[in-house]
Amino acid sequence: MSVSDDTATHVDDEPAGRRGSLRSRRPAVVAAALVAAAAIVLVLVVTTGGRDEPSAGRAGAAGPVAGGTLTYALAGTQVSLDPAVAATAVTGLIDRNIFDSLVVQTGPATFGPWLATKWAVSADGRTYTFTLRDGVTFHDGTPFTAEAVKATLDHVVDPATKSAYAASLIAPYEKSRVVDDHVVEVTLKRPFTPFLQALSVPYLGIQSPAALARPVADYRPVGTGPFSYVSWEKDKRVTLRRNAAYASPPAGASHQGAAYLDSLVFEFVPEDATRYGALTSGQVQAIAGVPPVNAGRLRSLAGFELTAQETPGLNYNLYLNQTRGPLKDVRVRRALSAAVNVAELVKNIYFGQFPVARNPLSRTTAAYDATAESELASYDLAAAERLLDEAGWKKGPDGYRVKDGKTLALTWPYWAEGNKEQRDVLAEGVQAQAKLAGIRIERPAVDTGAFVSKYLIGGEYDLVDVSFARPTPDVLRFAFASGNTYAKAGGNVALVDSPRIDTWVEEAAETSDPATAAKDYAAVQHEVLRQAYVLPLYTPVQLTAFSAKARGVAFDAQTYPVFHGVWLGA
């Protein structure tokens, strides 16, 4: 959902022989679809061969072999190379390969060493003291020290950075103090139990202070990760190369040395059919977002590996802006929810590959409360019409509801650059079903700039759709705390302003008692469904496919592929 206006493109020494763009015109939407109108941590897909080092040039070797380029095609595009700025899944996926983190998430609530070898937390829960790895070097040749941790965190919270997400992850951050080159002390304004989880995500990956000191227009991502940045051809691809000096993998990594691959290329291919065809024809070695219609076929196709993982965090939800127009009335919000047969739409569009959502949280997320779905205004067209009648909205001659001379019309902006997983098709189904209850949904098509400035920041919308991957229930604070609006680097696009919800999410973030936190998170799930601030649609499933030539694939806690140990076989 989140985007940045500060987009800079750098094209340097592109590897020889790069193929042209795989992009093609999007095929027409099938009309029949409209008629129908806790976290997974380092899941190994193919064994990497343990900690064996590559045997360069040994074709057909039993163990990992060094060399080659893996091309990974994905929907969407990059909007900023700075992980502190952008919040898209594309940014997280790409930047995970460039930047290491201080800690690694090893379980729903457990963490291991990465760039930090150990840490201690003060008795009041406000001060974290990290001891750092020695001998680690950034891609620009500068040493990794405590100063880099301070510079990174200060950069994230600096208003000039215009963070669209990362700043909200460490909202209580106060300051960092360099104790010595390999010890840094981080102080928070209040206890904040999600802090370690926040530090584990790529959006808070540690950056080179020298790179951060450059003007925004000259920004290049410089980390300590297994791959370094080469180029970004806007809307086409990002190219990375192997960091030959890499020696700082996280705890539990199956491979300890430099990456096996020479290069890693991310191709932006928004068209499902083109992306799928590129994989099956051998143009690319991996794709994200396998079209659900093709998933069954691919599972039985020799020479390919398909993985399906439910994404932890926020489901793909429709958020209802309760601050303006008809949606100020909870009866209208619940009527919209009751007017849409979500189960039918999801089943027919996604062929059973994506679970129907009945909660803002996915069921793989810690503190998910299955009982909250009892609060959801489930599909019941008659009930929707009764609610609208009670709210004073009567059907007009064209079938749409009218009150005080105004039509019941809702604005749901369509941002083409952010479209994936046939969400535009699902939206048309929602639109068609809402019409049966007399609700008009308007879908103005907008570019990135207008989507951010006029709608997300300007607030000229009634509905916004988004999913968000994060393996912690603290994502509920991101989505519903009153202070976490988009303008403040949060995800509260429903513009909820509820003292009750604020109390619950803040207590959950500060308490050291898991039972208290679970109770608070459950209360939030019940309340947002009761008040119809959100209409859950489906749980995103990472349908990722690799050629059988790609060995050693693993996935992190956010279900991003981990390429450090990947190698190409015969």
GROMACS .gro file of C-alpha atoms in nm, residues 29-477:
model
  449
   29VAL     CA    1  -1.046  -0.995  -1.735
   30VAL     CA    2  -1.264  -1.302  -1.764
   31ALA     CA    3  -1.628  -1.193  -1.734
   32ALA     CA    4  -1.732  -1.509  -1.552
   33ALA     CA    5  -1.541  -1.398  -1.245
   34LEU     CA    6  -1.769  -1.098  -1.216
   35VAL     CA    7  -2.080  -1.308  -1.243
   36ALA     CA    8  -1.969  -1.499  -0.941
   37ALA     CA    9  -1.982  -1.131  -0.841
   38ALA     CA   10   0.242  -1.908   1.396
   39ALA     CA   11   0.446  -1.745   1.142
   40ILE     CA   12   0.653  -1.965   0.910
   41VAL     CA   13   1.021  -1.936   0.999
   42LEU     CA   14   1.301  -2.048   0.769
   43VAL     CA   15   1.103  -2.325   0.603
   44LEU     CA   16   1.346  -2.523   0.389
   45VAL     CA   17   1.207  -2.619   0.050
   46VAL     CA   18   1.513  -2.795  -0.089
   47THR     CA   19   1.815  -2.901   0.118
   48THR     CA   20   2.114  -2.677   0.057
   49GLY     CA   21   2.381  -2.931   0.137
   50GLY     CA   22   2.443  -2.801   0.487
   51ARG     CA   23   2.741  -2.571   0.522
   52ASP     CA   24   2.938  -2.702   0.227
   53GLU     CA   25   3.124  -2.437   0.031
   54PRO     CA   26   3.069  -2.420  -0.346
   55SER     CA   27   3.288  -2.606  -0.589
   56ALA     CA   28   3.331  -2.349  -0.864
   57GLY     CA   29   3.287  -2.483  -1.214
   58ARG     CA   30   3.206  -2.843  -1.116
   59ALA     CA   31   2.910  -2.915  -1.343
   60GLY     CA   32   2.692  -3.188  -1.202
   61ALA     CA   33   2.854  -3.170  -0.856
   62ALA     CA   34   2.647  -3.324  -0.578
   63GLY     CA   35   2.689  -3.022  -0.349
   64PRO     CA   36   2.633  -2.650  -0.402
   65VAL     CA   37   2.798  -2.498  -0.709
   66ALA     CA   38   2.903  -2.134  -0.729
   67GLY     CA   39   2.807  -1.909  -1.016
   68GLY     CA   40   2.517  -1.810  -1.235
   69THR     CA   41   2.231  -1.562  -1.225
   70LEU     CA   42   1.890  -1.630  -1.076
   71THR     CA   43   1.609  -1.418  -1.220
   72TYR     CA   44   1.300  -1.380  -1.002
   73ALA     CA   45   0.987  -1.231  -1.159
   74LEU     CA   46   0.730  -1.065  -0.937
   75ALA     CA   47   0.420  -0.849  -0.959
   76GLY     CA   48   0.435  -0.489  -0.851
   77THR     CA   49   0.731  -0.257  -0.878
   78GLN     CA   50   0.988  -0.082  -0.665
   79VAL     CA   51   0.897   0.267  -0.541
   80SER     CA   52   1.206   0.345  -0.332
   81LEU     CA   53   1.533   0.166  -0.269
   82ASP     CA   54   1.553   0.295   0.088
   83PRO     CA   55   1.391   0.042   0.324
   84ALA     CA   56   1.333   0.319   0.577
   85VAL     CA   57   1.117   0.503   0.325
   86ALA     CA   58   0.899   0.250   0.145
   87ALA     CA   59   0.672  -0.013   0.294
   88THR     CA   60   0.587  -0.236   0.001
   89ALA     CA   61   0.648  -0.611   0.002
   90VAL     CA   62   0.868  -0.561  -0.305
   91THR     CA   63   1.100  -0.336  -0.103
   92GLY     CA   64   1.119  -0.589   0.179
   93LEU     CA   65   1.187  -0.876  -0.059
   94ILE     CA   66   1.468  -0.700  -0.247
   95ASP     CA   67   1.627  -0.517   0.045
   96ARG     CA   68   1.639  -0.832   0.258
   97ASN     CA   69   1.926  -0.943   0.032
   98ILE     CA   70   2.117  -0.614   0.069
   99PHE     CA   71   2.075  -0.545   0.440
  100ASP     CA   72   2.140  -0.757   0.746
  101SER     CA   73   1.945  -0.692   1.067
  102LEU     CA   74   2.052  -0.673   1.429
  103VAL     CA   75   1.851  -0.983   1.518
  104VAL     CA   76   1.668  -1.265   1.338
  105GLN     CA   77   1.320  -1.389   1.425
  106THR     CA   78   1.344  -1.761   1.500
  107GLY     CA   79   0.990  -1.827   1.623
  108PRO     CA   80   0.661  -1.647   1.694
  109ALA     CA   81   0.820  -1.468   1.990
  110THR     CA   82   1.187  -1.576   1.984
  111PHE     CA   83   1.494  -1.408   1.835
  112GLY     CA   84   1.853  -1.500   1.764
  113PRO     CA   85   2.179  -1.314   1.696
  114TRP     CA   86   2.260  -1.156   1.361
  115LEU     CA   87   2.465  -0.837   1.349
  116ALA     CA   88   2.418  -0.824   1.725
  117THR     CA   89   2.581  -1.118   1.903
  118LYS     CA   90   2.392  -1.054   2.226
  119TRP     CA   91   2.177  -0.796   2.400
  120ALA     CA   92   2.052  -0.701   2.743
  121VAL     CA   93   1.732  -0.521   2.843
  122SER     CA   94   1.710  -0.290   3.141
  123ALA     CA   95   1.476  -0.367   3.429
  124ASP     CA   96   1.233  -0.094   3.320
  125GLY     CA   97   1.223  -0.232   2.964
  126ARG     CA   98   1.335   0.098   2.809
  127THR     CA   99   1.704   0.042   2.735
  128TYR     CA  100   1.852  -0.224   2.504
  129THR     CA  101   2.228  -0.272   2.500
  130PHE     CA  102   2.355  -0.456   2.192
  131THR     CA  103   2.698  -0.612   2.153
  132LEU     CA  104   2.787  -0.617   1.783
  133ARG     CA  105   2.978  -0.849   1.553
  134ASP     CA  106   3.337  -0.759   1.480
  135GLY     CA  107   3.497  -0.774   1.137
  136VAL     CA  108   3.183  -0.700   0.931
  137THR     CA  109   3.217  -0.459   0.638
  138PHE     CA  110   2.961  -0.263   0.437
  139HIS     CA  111   2.950  -0.296   0.060
  140ASP     CA  112   3.121   0.043   0.030
  141GLY     CA  113   3.420  -0.083   0.228
  142THR     CA  114   3.343   0.099   0.553
  143PRO     CA  115   3.339  -0.103   0.877
  144PHE     CA  116   3.018  -0.195   1.055
  145THR     CA  117   3.021  -0.030   1.398
  146ALA     CA  118   2.783   0.099   1.662
  147GLU     CA  119   2.773   0.429   1.475
  148ALA     CA  120   2.594   0.253   1.187
  149VAL     CA  121   2.319   0.131   1.420
  150LYS     CA  122   2.270   0.481   1.557
  151ALA     CA  123   2.274   0.637   1.209
  152THR     CA  124   2.020   0.385   1.079
  153LEU     CA  125   1.769   0.429   1.361
  154ASP     CA  126   1.807   0.807   1.362
  155HIS     CA  127   1.750   0.807   0.986
  156VAL     CA  128   1.431   0.605   1.022
  157VAL     CA  129   1.267   0.845   1.266
  158ASP     CA  130   1.397   1.165   1.102
  159PRO     CA  131   1.092   1.351   0.961
  160ALA     CA  132   1.299   1.437   0.653
  161THR     CA  133   1.313   1.065   0.567
  162LYS     CA  134   0.935   1.057   0.521
  163SER     CA  135   0.915   0.699   0.639
  164ALA     CA  136   0.597   0.527   0.528
  165TYR     CA  137   0.628   0.234   0.768
  166ALA     CA  138   0.962   0.180   0.940
  167ALA     CA  139   0.919   0.476   1.175
  168SER     CA  140   0.594   0.331   1.308
  169LEU     CA  141   0.773   0.007   1.396
  170ILE     CA  142   0.989   0.188   1.650
  171ALA     CA  143   0.746   0.462   1.751
  172PRO     CA  144   0.881   0.478   2.111
  173TYR     CA  145   1.243   0.526   1.992
  174GLU     CA  146   1.418   0.806   2.182
  175LYS     CA  147   1.790   0.785   2.109
  176SER     CA  148   2.095   0.569   2.054
  177ARG     CA  149   2.428   0.608   2.234
  178VAL     CA  150   2.754   0.469   2.101
  179VAL     CA  151   2.930   0.308   2.398
  180ASP     CA  152   3.223   0.190   2.185
  181ASP     CA  153   3.274   0.060   1.833
  182HIS     CA  154   3.093  -0.267   1.911
  183VAL     CA  155   2.844  -0.171   2.181
  184VAL     CA  156   2.539   0.049   2.127
  185GLU     CA  157   2.273   0.148   2.378
  186VAL     CA  158   1.922   0.216   2.246
  187THR     CA  159   1.674   0.399   2.468
  188LEU     CA  160   1.298   0.397   2.424
  189LYS     CA  161   1.047   0.643   2.564
  190ARG     CA  162   0.848   0.358   2.716
  191PRO     CA  163   0.864  -0.022   2.734
  192PHE     CA  164   0.792  -0.175   2.395
  193THR     CA  165   0.789  -0.554   2.370
  194PRO     CA  166   0.765  -0.567   1.984
  195PHE     CA  167   1.102  -0.388   1.958
  196LEU     CA  168   1.315  -0.694   1.879
  197GLN     CA  169   1.066  -0.814   1.619
  198ALA     CA  170   1.075  -0.471   1.457
  199LEU     CA  171   1.454  -0.481   1.443
  200SER     CA  172   1.442  -0.815   1.261
  201VAL     CA  173   1.258  -0.689   0.951
  202PRO     CA  174   1.433  -0.559   0.637
  203TYR     CA  175   1.278  -0.213   0.674
  204LEU     CA  176   1.511  -0.161   0.971
  205GLY     CA  177   1.813  -0.327   0.808
  206ILE     CA  178   2.140  -0.162   0.906
  207GLN     CA  179   2.266   0.090   0.652
  208SER     CA  180   2.607   0.240   0.583
  209PRO     CA  181   2.635   0.584   0.749
  210ALA     CA  182   2.834   0.703   0.447
  211ALA     CA  183   2.548   0.607   0.215
  212LEU     CA  184   2.291   0.775   0.439
  213ALA     CA  185   2.494   1.097   0.433
  214ARG     CA  186   2.453   1.130   0.057
  215PRO     CA  187   2.179   1.356  -0.090
  216VAL     CA  188   1.843   1.184  -0.139
  217ALA     CA  189   1.876   1.210  -0.517
  218ASP     CA  190   2.206   1.017  -0.499
  219TYR     CA  191   2.088   0.751  -0.255
  220ARG     CA  192   2.214   0.397  -0.311
  221PRO     CA  193   2.129   0.108  -0.075
  222VAL     CA  194   2.449   0.000   0.099
  223GLY     CA  195   2.431  -0.274   0.359
  224THR     CA  196   2.636  -0.570   0.481
  225GLY     CA  197   2.415  -0.839   0.324
  226PRO     CA  198   2.500  -1.129   0.089
  227PHE     CA  199   2.424  -0.921  -0.222
  228SER     CA  200   2.515  -0.565  -0.314
  229TYR     CA  201   2.323  -0.321  -0.528
  230VAL     CA  202   2.412  -0.280  -0.898
  231SER     CA  203   2.122  -0.105  -1.070
  232TRP     CA  204   1.756  -0.017  -1.075
  233GLU     CA  205   1.579   0.020  -1.408
  234LYS     CA  206   1.256   0.180  -1.296
  235ASP     CA  207   0.947  -0.036  -1.352
  236LYS     CA  208   1.167  -0.304  -1.515
  237ARG     CA  209   1.420  -0.467  -1.283
  238VAL     CA  210   1.665  -0.443  -0.994
  239THR     CA  211   2.001  -0.617  -1.027
  240LEU     CA  212   2.220  -0.730  -0.737
  241ARG     CA  213   2.561  -0.899  -0.733
  242ARG     CA  214   2.727  -1.140  -0.494
  243ASN     CA  215   2.909  -0.987  -0.197
  244ALA     CA  216   3.226  -1.198  -0.203
  245ALA     CA  217   3.325  -1.083   0.146
  246TYR     CA  218   2.998  -1.182   0.313
  247ALA     CA  219   3.047  -1.357   0.646
  248SER     CA  220   2.760  -1.241   0.868
  249PRO     CA  221   2.457  -1.470   0.821
  250PRO     CA  222   2.197  -1.490   1.098
  251ALA     CA  223   2.179  -1.758   1.362
  252GLY     CA  224   2.044  -2.081   1.216
  253ALA     CA  225   2.152  -2.009   0.859
  254SER     CA  226   2.230  -2.328   0.668
  255HIS     CA  227   2.513  -2.162   0.478
  256GLN     CA  228   2.787  -1.954   0.641
  257GLY     CA  229   2.996  -1.806   0.360
  258ALA     CA  230   2.934  -1.581   0.062
  259ALA     CA  231   2.631  -1.645  -0.159
  260TYR     CA  232   2.666  -1.906  -0.431
  261LEU     CA  233   2.493  -1.701  -0.701
  262ASP     CA  234   2.694  -1.444  -0.895
  263SER     CA  235   2.390  -1.225  -0.953
  264LEU     CA  236   2.030  -1.190  -0.845
  265VAL     CA  237   1.783  -1.010  -1.073
  266PHE     CA  238   1.430  -0.905  -0.979
  267GLU     CA  239   1.211  -0.854  -1.285
  268PHE     CA  240   0.889  -0.655  -1.244
  269VAL     CA  241   0.623  -0.842  -1.443
  270PRO     CA  242   0.272  -0.741  -1.335
  271GLU     CA  243   0.086  -0.962  -1.584
  272ASP     CA  244   0.010  -1.302  -1.431
  273ALA     CA  245   0.012  -1.492  -1.761
  274THR     CA  246   0.341  -1.336  -1.873
  275ARG     CA  247   0.508  -1.412  -1.541
  276TYR     CA  248   0.387  -1.773  -1.542
  277GLY     CA  249   0.492  -1.821  -1.903
  278ALA     CA  250   0.837  -1.682  -1.830
  279LEU     CA  251   0.886  -1.950  -1.566
  280THR     CA  252   0.757  -2.246  -1.764
  281SER     CA  253   0.952  -2.142  -2.075
  282GLY     CA  254   1.278  -2.107  -1.880
  283GLN     CA  255   1.317  -1.730  -1.919
  284VAL     CA  256   1.329  -1.695  -1.539
  285GLN     CA  257   1.413  -1.940  -1.262
  286ALA     CA  258   1.150  -1.828  -1.011
  287ILE     CA  259   0.831  -1.625  -0.981
  288ALA     CA  260   0.623  -1.477  -0.703
  289GLY     CA  261   0.246  -1.471  -0.726
  290VAL     CA  262   0.177  -1.787  -0.920
  291PRO     CA  263  -0.172  -1.732  -1.068
  292PRO     CA  264  -0.415  -1.941  -0.860
  293VAL     CA  265  -0.572  -2.073  -1.181
  294ASN     CA  266  -0.233  -2.227  -1.272
  295ALA     CA  267  -0.131  -2.353  -0.926
  296GLY     CA  268  -0.284  -2.698  -0.962
  297ARG     CA  269  -0.125  -2.754  -1.299
  298LEU     CA  270   0.216  -2.637  -1.178
  299ARG     CA  271   0.210  -2.877  -0.884
  300SER     CA  272   0.204  -3.168  -1.125
  301LEU     CA  273   0.446  -3.021  -1.377
  302ALA     CA  274   0.788  -3.187  -1.374
  303GLY     CA  275   1.087  -2.961  -1.324
  304PHE     CA  276   0.921  -2.706  -1.093
  305GLU     CA  277   0.865  -2.661  -0.720
  306LEU     CA  278   0.557  -2.476  -0.590
  307THR     CA  279   0.532  -2.356  -0.230
  308ALA     CA  280   0.218  -2.216  -0.067
  309GLN     CA  281   0.250  -2.025   0.259
  310GLU     CA  282  -0.017  -1.822   0.435
  311THR     CA  283   0.122  -1.479   0.509
  312PRO     CA  284   0.130  -1.371   0.875
  313GLY     CA  285   0.003  -1.025   0.962
  314LEU     CA  286  -0.294  -0.838   0.821
  315ASN     CA  287  -0.517  -1.017   0.572
  316TYR     CA  288  -0.614  -0.851   0.246
  317ASN     CA  289  -0.882  -0.629   0.395
  318LEU     CA  290  -1.111  -0.350   0.284
  319TYR     CA  291  -1.085  -0.057   0.527
  320LEU     CA  292  -1.384   0.173   0.575
  321ASN     CA  293  -1.306   0.540   0.641
  322GLN     CA  294  -1.546   0.611   0.926
  323THR     CA  295  -1.471   0.984   0.938
  324ARG     CA  296  -1.669   1.101   0.636
  325GLY     CA  297  -1.996   1.069   0.450
  326PRO     CA  298  -2.230   0.771   0.484
  327LEU     CA  299  -1.967   0.554   0.655
  328LYS     CA  300  -1.983   0.768   0.968
  329ASP     CA  301  -2.289   0.557   1.049
  330VAL     CA  302  -2.198   0.211   1.176
  331ARG     CA  303  -2.522   0.077   1.027
  332VAL     CA  304  -2.404   0.171   0.678
  333ARG     CA  305  -2.065   0.015   0.742
  334ARG     CA  306  -2.221  -0.308   0.861
  335ALA     CA  307  -2.466  -0.300   0.571
  336LEU     CA  308  -2.178  -0.289   0.323
  337SER     CA  309  -2.016  -0.584   0.498
  338ALA     CA  310  -2.343  -0.781   0.488
  339ALA     CA  311  -2.403  -0.697   0.121
  340VAL     CA  312  -2.087  -0.868  -0.003
  341ASN     CA  313  -2.069  -1.245  -0.041
  342VAL     CA  314  -1.694  -1.260   0.022
  343ALA     CA  315  -1.678  -1.640   0.035
  344GLU     CA  316  -1.834  -1.676  -0.311
  345LEU     CA  317  -1.611  -1.414  -0.470
  346VAL     CA  318  -1.290  -1.551  -0.323
  347LYS     CA  319  -1.376  -1.909  -0.413
  348ASN     CA  320  -1.453  -1.826  -0.775
  349ILE     CA  321  -1.165  -1.588  -0.839
  350TYR     CA  322  -0.890  -1.777  -0.653
  351PHE     CA  323  -0.989  -2.140  -0.718
  352GLY     CA  324  -0.962  -2.235  -0.351
  353GLN     CA  325  -0.594  -2.131  -0.326
  354PHE     CA  326  -0.657  -1.837  -0.088
  355PRO     CA  327  -0.851  -1.884   0.239
  356VAL     CA  328  -1.154  -1.662   0.293
  357ALA     CA  329  -1.078  -1.415   0.572
  358ARG     CA  330  -1.313  -1.347   0.860
  359ASN     CA  331  -1.069  -1.155   1.079
  360PRO     CA  332  -0.829  -0.867   1.008
  361LEU     CA  333  -0.542  -1.094   1.122
  362SER     CA  334  -0.436  -1.404   0.934
  363ARG     CA  335  -0.466  -1.727   1.128
  364THR     CA  336  -0.087  -1.783   1.118
  365THR     CA  337  -0.034  -1.471   1.330
  366ALA     CA  338   0.020  -1.502   1.704
  367ALA     CA  339  -0.283  -1.391   1.912
  368TYR     CA  340  -0.524  -1.462   1.625
  369ASP     CA  341  -0.869  -1.501   1.786
  370ALA     CA  342  -1.107  -1.723   1.593
  371THR     CA  343  -1.401  -1.619   1.813
  372ALA     CA  344  -1.383  -1.261   1.683
  373GLU     CA  345  -1.553  -1.362   1.359
  374SER     CA  346  -1.882  -1.378   1.549
  375GLU     CA  347  -1.876  -0.996   1.539
  376LEU     CA  348  -1.848  -0.982   1.159
  377ALA     CA  349  -2.153  -0.872   0.962
  378SER     CA  350  -2.150  -1.174   0.734
  379TYR     CA  351  -2.326  -1.196   0.399
  380ASP     CA  352  -2.699  -1.138   0.435
  381LEU     CA  353  -2.849  -0.914   0.168
  382ALA     CA  354  -3.182  -0.881   0.349
  383ALA     CA  355  -3.004  -0.770   0.666
  384ALA     CA  356  -2.800  -0.519   0.466
  385GLU     CA  357  -3.116  -0.368   0.321
  386ARG     CA  358  -3.280  -0.346   0.666
  387LEU     CA  359  -2.977  -0.164   0.807
  388LEU     CA  360  -2.981   0.086   0.521
  389ASP     CA  361  -3.355   0.141   0.569
  390GLU     CA  362  -3.297   0.205   0.941
  391ALA     CA  363  -3.022   0.452   0.857
  392GLY     CA  364  -3.264   0.648   0.636
  393TRP     CA  365  -3.124   0.543   0.298
  394LYS     CA  366  -3.411   0.457   0.063
  395LYS     CA  367  -3.386   0.303  -0.282
  396GLY     CA  368  -3.417   0.549  -0.568
  397PRO     CA  369  -3.547   0.489  -0.920
  398ASP     CA  370  -3.204   0.374  -1.041
  399GLY     CA  371  -3.169   0.121  -0.761
  400TYR     CA  372  -2.917   0.319  -0.559
  401ARG     CA  373  -2.997   0.442  -0.210
  402VAL     CA  374  -3.077   0.810  -0.155
  403LYS     CA  375  -3.097   1.026   0.157
  404ASP     CA  376  -3.159   1.400   0.174
  405GLY     CA  377  -3.124   1.418  -0.201
  406LYS     CA  378  -2.778   1.254  -0.204
  407THR     CA  379  -2.691   0.915  -0.350
  408LEU     CA  380  -2.516   0.657  -0.132
  409ALA     CA  381  -2.186   0.663  -0.323
  410LEU     CA  382  -1.849   0.550  -0.190
  411THR     CA  383  -1.507   0.632  -0.339
  412TRP     CA  384  -1.257   0.346  -0.364
  413PRO     CA  385  -0.947   0.463  -0.556
  414TYR     CA  386  -0.778   0.216  -0.788
  415TRP     CA  387  -0.396   0.230  -0.792
  416ALA     CA  388  -0.282   0.025  -1.091
  417GLU     CA  389   0.084   0.008  -0.986
  418GLY     CA  390  -0.015  -0.164  -0.663
  419ASN     CA  391  -0.253  -0.413  -0.818
  420LYS     CA  392  -0.177  -0.785  -0.784
  421GLU     CA  393  -0.350  -1.119  -0.726
  422GLN     CA  394  -0.645  -1.007  -0.942
  423ARG     CA  395  -0.751  -0.764  -0.672
  424ASP     CA  396  -0.906  -0.546  -0.941
  425VAL     CA  397  -1.132  -0.837  -1.036
  426LEU     CA  398  -1.229  -0.894  -0.673
  427ALA     CA  399  -1.307  -0.522  -0.639
  428GLU     CA  400  -1.540  -0.538  -0.938
  429GLY     CA  401  -1.720  -0.826  -0.770
  430VAL     CA  402  -1.756  -0.627  -0.447
  431GLN     CA  403  -1.881  -0.333  -0.652
  432ALA     CA  404  -2.143  -0.546  -0.827
  433GLN     CA  405  -2.271  -0.703  -0.508
  434ALA     CA  406  -2.286  -0.372  -0.320
  435LYS     CA  407  -2.501  -0.238  -0.602
  436LEU     CA  408  -2.764  -0.505  -0.527
  437ALA     CA  409  -2.808  -0.343  -0.185
  438GLY     CA  410  -2.823   0.004  -0.341
  439ILE     CA  411  -2.465   0.111  -0.262
  440ARG     CA  412  -2.268   0.272  -0.544
  441ILE     CA  413  -1.892   0.220  -0.534
  442GLU     CA  414  -1.689   0.447  -0.759
  443ARG     CA  415  -1.339   0.337  -0.869
  444PRO     CA  416  -1.135   0.636  -0.990
  445ALA     CA  417  -0.806   0.520  -1.147
  446VAL     CA  418  -0.514   0.721  -1.010
  447ASP     CA  419  -0.136   0.726  -1.043
  448THR     CA  420   0.100   0.680  -0.751
  449GLY     CA  421   0.135   1.049  -0.675
  450ALA     CA  422  -0.239   1.112  -0.658
  451PHE     CA  423  -0.300   0.792  -0.464
  452VAL     CA  424  -0.066   0.911  -0.192
  453SER     CA  425  -0.129   1.286  -0.183
  454LYS     CA  426  -0.499   1.313  -0.263
  455TYR     CA  427  -0.623   0.993  -0.108
  456LEU     CA  428  -0.396   0.834   0.155
  457ILE     CA  429  -0.279   1.168   0.294
  458GLY     CA  430  -0.563   1.393   0.176
  459GLY     CA  431  -0.830   1.153   0.299
  460GLU     CA  432  -1.060   1.186  -0.004
  461TYR     CA  433  -1.165   0.822   0.002
  462ASP     CA  434  -1.424   0.602   0.165
  463LEU     CA  435  -1.260   0.264   0.104
  464VAL     CA  436  -0.898   0.148   0.078
  465ASP     CA  437  -0.777  -0.208   0.028
  466VAL     CA  438  -0.445  -0.344   0.152
  467SER     CA  439  -0.270  -0.643   0.306
  468PHE     CA  440   0.037  -0.627   0.525
  469ALA     CA  441   0.286  -0.899   0.614
  470ARG     CA  442   0.431  -0.891   0.962
  471PRO     CA  443   0.462  -1.194   1.193
  472THR     CA  444   0.341  -1.025   1.511
  473PRO     CA  445  -0.001  -0.915   1.643
  474ASP     CA  446   0.152  -0.569   1.699
  475VAL     CA  447   0.044  -0.514   1.339
  476LEU     CA  448  -0.298  -0.436   1.492
  477ARG     CA  449  -0.144  -0.126   1.650
   0.00000   0.00000   0.00000
